[in-house]
């Protein structure tokens, strides 16, 4: 049933339906617009839940692939001998595997929650939701694309809606923040494009021998499969028959140094998105200036695109180079963790505390990646998902909080547990999840990442564990500062959450608890996500 | 193994958990629901625990373990499960009985609090976590519950969240124990990578380390043991991470009795006992445990002498007694540590609940503002007296037997620690007599004091009975507990008449001195403070530990944070701005060139062409 | 023979170029451009007669170019007059609207 449907494309482009309806609606009917937009985000959620239910981890996701020729340009060279065609082709190639399945779910879930949280938006609902849905298309596409060019297009597609969402609906310094966001990420994308172009022009080369005749098709493609198999298996380089393959003398062979450079480019490109110290300053402003519902998306999903890209293209394509870089990655991770934590400790603006905490938590992802073993990689992925839910929840609360108090400065807040017990409870629970309390999702990611890293780098792990303490310090400082203590007079009349706010809060918390108590919901589909990579690594070690 | 009740032991934590969930869902505005559910669930747990204990008493080899795959991918499997050994069985009874009594007591104590159902839900969650911790069959499961009890403790310490002191205390409790937890976490990581098959369950840990077979190198063993011990130090308030425990007294008093006297703080001792094989494999670790424990015992006891808050005195006494337990474990006496944990749970819970009853009556915690309560609160006074005697180590109360066993071991193993233990026992007796005489004797300071309701006094009486009789399960003539707990590996330290005399004498001496000072007045109360005010000050300020932490950790960390904040703003972001600025600058320069004079452009073009031609032509002749 | 034509054309071109780049008066600039065009025309004619492969194409091209130059001069002068009316000057330096 499911296999007959182009389910991946349906998921990706179903928000378009919402956009179409939104375009037809008058722009002052805010209620209709909101209902339409929320419905439009629910469709991909339901579809992806269906996909998840049907997904069989053991097949490695091969059952859901959609391929169509997208761009095919003939290179103007005369056919010589048996060569019948010589082309550059980029395919519309979507696929899902253990790595993208959890992220897809994260995206669609956080999408719905953020749409619900957008009820606080005060102006220009129509264009807000159109940009919002466009952003969702981009995010889903990023996780499903299987062609570097397609990936790049989707990746860029997320930038423009974000730019407008920050720039129009943000807080005081929104335009500056939007500019910085676009510039920084634009540079990241440019670097990524360079790396991709080099990859397509070298490892993207493949030779296809048609079976019936002695005909040969030569092509440069952006296919992820072609590139990664060419890169990781030099024996079958560029798919040439064994006798013609000259290994390192092959002009298309990427030398060690070239691989090193491309890996570095990819590390920078995705490191900006992740963000890795010292490329993090843009996201502070985004966290502080963007509307909270957009930050839910940004912190919940967009940052994960960086980690996903690093895993998918940096690590999976260059396992060898990446492993040589493992110590550097781990050190970067530790710097992220401690730097973010120490800075979160002294911020006076709650949103900035959360921004630095995101830096700290993404450091844990880096640690997991740097471990290069099953435990750590799974930990990194779980940490990504978990941080997505947690930060979405935190910013959901921030949005509701700001609605009521008009401020997120720590010094203005206090004692809110008195007038808003429910929201304070949720905030405290989210904080506990963030500091890695067992039973909530944060712990699983953190524990597995550290466990994995400890297997390879003991001292670095020891230092990273200090982050566990510091996290507790800054989380408690900020959250207790908001909820505990004596309540100022002016908050006496503040109401607790409404139903429409409570529903996404409880849903997100439910997912956090679910992952925390029964992490197998995530590890089951991932089962074969890392097998290939680890196999390659062990082969490399054996050689 | 065929067991009747042990295989159902997993139900014990689930009773309070169910209560917690129900309170969470329906607790709002239902005042009686909390009381009923709390008491009922803990009673159910108590009954089942007693059945389990009886089963283990009758059959010393009864054992049940069950584990399932909690997290599994590739070749990695992390299990979760529960295990019922003799040690678990006795801990189960301690936890459920104190928990049940505290639930009953709280029904009276918290009667007027508007968030009573929240309170009971927290207590239920705590009971669940604590029982889970006790039952856990491997390090990871234990760690999970270990953290959960920490968070429950945090929630309950900060229960009256609008008080700034409660907020600060809750934060401190969480963060300081978190430091210890980080150590424990590292210990688990180390254990995972060094254990054969990455096993974390206690059975295999025991097998690997038992008898020091050398499967794991000695250095690593020491590291593992020390890291686990750091976790225990944090949770059990051992020096230097004891600072949170006295502050935690900001929580409601029943909580102090349940969490910060009887159960959670003993979890550290329980952890060391649970992983005792690892410690036994490393003499260094054992010594560390013993000396840290001994030092904490005397250190906290001396502070207790100079405190004025009734709960803080008891808190320091708890720290000191936990030090005794650790010392016993460090001296290779599992029985001594667990025995003292067992008796201490009852008499210290009794003391805290008694203190709560007093606070309930006089609405102050300062012992100098109390006095003469003896005639007005008879039950409280008598039960408190029993608790105080037990704590001071006066025969035949339970504290005497357990303390005697520890001192006896110390005399045999490390006489130096014996001296420390005796000195600490003296201070203990002294501050308890000071506390007792100031609160219950002398002139009444107010006239509104009255006896507490029966829901509060009945638990006091029950605990008082337990505080008297609990000691008889292990006396120098009767090593039931030791044999049962360690499968006969540890024999009771026979005779030991001398130690008994010394320890009883020291206790009595302390009490007598207190009597002289605070009742008879033979020795002036300011005898010390007039001669050595610095000493009193030092003790009052708790050896300036808080200030030391403030100076050595908190301030530098904040300073570092502020410094890095500046760096982040001006250096890291500054570089970004500089890069942007450079681009803008180039742009400005570019606009200058763009003069709009077509003739200038033409001239430049011409020059360019000339240069190009010169270059192309020139290349020919080069 | 050819070289003298070419020299002549080169001199003409350089005079034109000099005038186009240096003179301020827009009319003179236009005239100088005409000069350069004619220098090129002279070259074309010379090559069509004395070139390696003499052919009529060069002369045809010259005629074509003269026609275009005439049209261009007409349009140029027209623009110039319009500009002069609008700005009251023929000084090329002051024609910098595009920059503002």
PDB file of C-alpha atoms in Angstrom, chain A residues 318-428:
ATOM      1  CA  UNK A 318      34.961  10.613   4.391  1.00  0.00           C
ATOM      2  CA  UNK A 319      35.071   8.128   7.239  1.00  0.00           C
ATOM      3  CA  UNK A 320      38.828   7.891   6.966  1.00  0.00           C
ATOM      4  CA  UNK A 321      39.561  11.586   7.094  1.00  0.00           C
ATOM      5  CA  UNK A 322      36.921  12.104   9.718  1.00  0.00           C
ATOM      6  CA  UNK A 323      38.498   9.539  11.918  1.00  0.00           C
ATOM      7  CA  UNK A 324      41.823  11.296  11.653  1.00  0.00           C
ATOM      8  CA  UNK A 325      39.954  14.388  12.718  1.00  0.00           C
ATOM      9  CA  UNK A 326      38.208  12.626  15.583  1.00  0.00           C
ATOM     10  CA  UNK A 327      40.297  14.223  18.302  1.00  0.00           C
ATOM     11  CA  UNK A 328      39.809  17.663  16.811  1.00  0.00           C
ATOM     12  CA  UNK A 329      36.072  17.067  16.586  1.00  0.00           C
ATOM     13  CA  UNK A 330      35.981  15.919  20.178  1.00  0.00           C
ATOM     14  CA  UNK A 331      37.938  18.959  21.321  1.00  0.00           C
ATOM     15  CA  UNK A 332      35.609  21.239  19.381  1.00  0.00           C
ATOM     16  CA  UNK A 333      32.728  19.451  21.058  1.00  0.00           C
ATOM     17  CA  UNK A 334      34.195  19.940  24.497  1.00  0.00           C
ATOM     18  CA  UNK A 335      34.853  23.602  23.782  1.00  0.00           C
ATOM     19  CA  UNK A 336      31.251  23.968  22.655  1.00  0.00           C
ATOM     20  CA  UNK A 337      29.967  22.285  25.781  1.00  0.00           C
ATOM     21  CA  UNK A 338      32.036  24.213  28.286  1.00  0.00           C
ATOM     22  CA  UNK A 339      32.051  27.535  26.469  1.00  0.00           C
ATOM     23  CA  UNK A 340      28.305  27.431  25.996  1.00  0.00           C
ATOM     24  CA  UNK A 341      27.720  26.370  29.574  1.00  0.00           C
ATOM     25  CA  UNK A 342      29.975  28.997  31.139  1.00  0.00           C
ATOM     26  CA  UNK A 343      28.458  31.725  29.038  1.00  0.00           C
ATOM     27  CA  UNK A 344      24.933  30.550  29.724  1.00  0.00           C
ATOM     28  CA  UNK A 345      25.820  30.959  33.360  1.00  0.00           C
ATOM     29  CA  UNK A 346      26.194  34.715  33.197  1.00  0.00           C
ATOM     30  CA  UNK A 347      23.473  35.735  30.761  1.00  0.00           C
ATOM     31  CA  UNK A 348      20.692  37.913  32.058  1.00  0.00           C
ATOM     32  CA  UNK A 349      18.313  37.276  29.211  1.00  0.00           C
ATOM     33  CA  UNK A 350      16.553  33.926  29.316  1.00  0.00           C
ATOM     34  CA  UNK A 351      16.562  33.545  25.553  1.00  0.00           C
ATOM     35  CA  UNK A 352      20.309  33.998  25.499  1.00  0.00           C
ATOM     36  CA  UNK A 353      20.703  31.411  28.241  1.00  0.00           C
ATOM     37  CA  UNK A 354      18.834  29.022  26.007  1.00  0.00           C
ATOM     38  CA  UNK A 355      20.894  30.047  22.998  1.00  0.00           C
ATOM     39  CA  UNK A 356      24.145  29.271  24.762  1.00  0.00           C
ATOM     40  CA  UNK A 357      22.632  26.100  26.122  1.00  0.00           C
ATOM     41  CA  UNK A 358      21.939  25.060  22.537  1.00  0.00           C
ATOM     42  CA  UNK A 359      25.601  25.576  21.747  1.00  0.00           C
ATOM     43  CA  UNK A 360      26.480  23.457  24.727  1.00  0.00           C
ATOM     44  CA  UNK A 361      24.091  20.707  23.755  1.00  0.00           C
ATOM     45  CA  UNK A 362      25.161  20.604  20.154  1.00  0.00           C
ATOM     46  CA  UNK A 363      28.663  20.096  21.516  1.00  0.00           C
ATOM     47  CA  UNK A 364      27.440  16.797  22.876  1.00  0.00           C
ATOM     48  CA  UNK A 365      26.362  15.838  19.362  1.00  0.00           C
ATOM     49  CA  UNK A 366      29.881  16.542  18.184  1.00  0.00           C
ATOM     50  CA  UNK A 367      31.250  14.350  20.961  1.00  0.00           C
ATOM     51  CA  UNK A 368      29.015  11.511  19.909  1.00  0.00           C
ATOM     52  CA  UNK A 369      30.124  11.867  16.320  1.00  0.00           C
ATOM     53  CA  UNK A 370      33.756  12.060  17.324  1.00  0.00           C
ATOM     54  CA  UNK A 371      33.539   8.784  19.189  1.00  0.00           C
ATOM     55  CA  UNK A 372      33.240   6.747  15.981  1.00  0.00           C
ATOM     56  CA  UNK A 373      31.571   3.817  17.575  1.00  0.00           C
ATOM     57  CA  UNK A 374      28.076   2.498  17.643  1.00  0.00           C
ATOM     58  CA  UNK A 375      27.241   3.843  21.063  1.00  0.00           C
ATOM     59  CA  UNK A 376      28.453   7.348  20.442  1.00  0.00           C
ATOM     60  CA  UNK A 377      26.907   7.737  17.001  1.00  0.00           C
ATOM     61  CA  UNK A 378      23.553   6.552  18.262  1.00  0.00           C
ATOM     62  CA  UNK A 379      23.994   8.905  21.178  1.00  0.00           C
ATOM     63  CA  UNK A 380      24.666  11.788  18.826  1.00  0.00           C
ATOM     64  CA  UNK A 381      21.528  11.107  16.846  1.00  0.00           C
ATOM     65  CA  UNK A 382      19.398  10.704  19.948  1.00  0.00           C
ATOM     66  CA  UNK A 383      20.879  13.879  21.338  1.00  0.00           C
ATOM     67  CA  UNK A 384      19.907  15.690  18.154  1.00  0.00           C
ATOM     68  CA  UNK A 385      16.323  14.522  18.379  1.00  0.00           C
ATOM     69  CA  UNK A 386      16.140  15.073  22.087  1.00  0.00           C
ATOM     70  CA  UNK A 387      17.564  18.566  21.919  1.00  0.00           C
ATOM     71  CA  UNK A 388      15.107  19.314  19.149  1.00  0.00           C
ATOM     72  CA  UNK A 389      12.179  18.463  21.355  1.00  0.00           C
ATOM     73  CA  UNK A 390      13.598  20.080  24.459  1.00  0.00           C
ATOM     74  CA  UNK A 391      14.528  23.381  22.914  1.00  0.00           C
ATOM     75  CA  UNK A 392      11.234  23.493  21.045  1.00  0.00           C
ATOM     76  CA  UNK A 393       9.464  23.004  24.345  1.00  0.00           C
ATOM     77  CA  UNK A 394      11.563  25.630  26.073  1.00  0.00           C
ATOM     78  CA  UNK A 395      10.886  28.220  23.422  1.00  0.00           C
ATOM     79  CA  UNK A 396       7.238  27.316  23.388  1.00  0.00           C
ATOM     80  CA  UNK A 397       7.177  28.232  27.045  1.00  0.00           C
ATOM     81  CA  UNK A 398       9.226  31.357  26.366  1.00  0.00           C
ATOM     82  CA  UNK A 399       6.621  32.469  23.848  1.00  0.00           C
ATOM     83  CA  UNK A 400       3.763  32.007  26.271  1.00  0.00           C
ATOM     84  CA  UNK A 401       5.791  33.614  29.020  1.00  0.00           C
ATOM     85  CA  UNK A 402       6.561  36.678  26.960  1.00  0.00           C
ATOM     86  CA  UNK A 403       2.895  37.018  26.059  1.00  0.00           C
ATOM     87  CA  UNK A 404       2.042  37.366  29.716  1.00  0.00           C
ATOM     88  CA  UNK A 405       4.961  39.152  31.288  1.00  0.00           C
ATOM     89  CA  UNK A 406       6.243  41.232  28.403  1.00  0.00           C
ATOM     90  CA  UNK A 407       9.824  40.374  29.232  1.00  0.00           C
ATOM     91  CA  UNK A 408      12.245  37.519  29.269  1.00  0.00           C
ATOM     92  CA  UNK A 409      14.924  39.328  31.229  1.00  0.00           C
ATOM     93  CA  UNK A 410      15.753  37.224  34.260  1.00  0.00           C
ATOM     94  CA  UNK A 411      15.833  40.235  36.541  1.00  0.00           C
ATOM     95  CA  UNK A 412      12.251  41.151  35.645  1.00  0.00           C
ATOM     96  CA  UNK A 413      10.903  37.696  36.351  1.00  0.00           C
ATOM     97  CA  UNK A 414      10.449  35.622  39.467  1.00  0.00           C
ATOM     98  CA  UNK A 415       7.974  33.653  41.512  1.00  0.00           C
ATOM     99  CA  UNK A 416       5.863  32.729  38.533  1.00  0.00           C
ATOM    100  CA  UNK A 417       5.166  29.285  39.967  1.00  0.00           C
ATOM    101  CA  UNK A 418       2.642  31.056  42.139  1.00  0.00           C
ATOM    102  CA  UNK A 419       0.461  32.449  39.396  1.00  0.00           C
ATOM    103  CA  UNK A 420       1.305  29.951  36.661  1.00  0.00           C
ATOM    104  CA  UNK A 421       1.854  26.563  38.279  1.00  0.00           C
ATOM    105  CA  UNK A 422       1.253  24.581  35.099  1.00  0.00           C
ATOM    106  CA  UNK A 423       3.617  26.526  32.921  1.00  0.00           C
ATOM    107  CA  UNK A 424       6.261  26.612  35.632  1.00  0.00           C
ATOM    108  CA  UNK A 425       5.957  22.866  35.975  1.00  0.00           C
ATOM    109  CA  UNK A 426       6.463  22.420  32.250  1.00  0.00           C
ATOM    110  CA  UNK A 427       9.384  24.827  32.283  1.00  0.00           C
ATOM    111  CA  UNK A 428      10.987  22.972  35.151  1.00  0.00           C
TER     112      UNK A 428
END
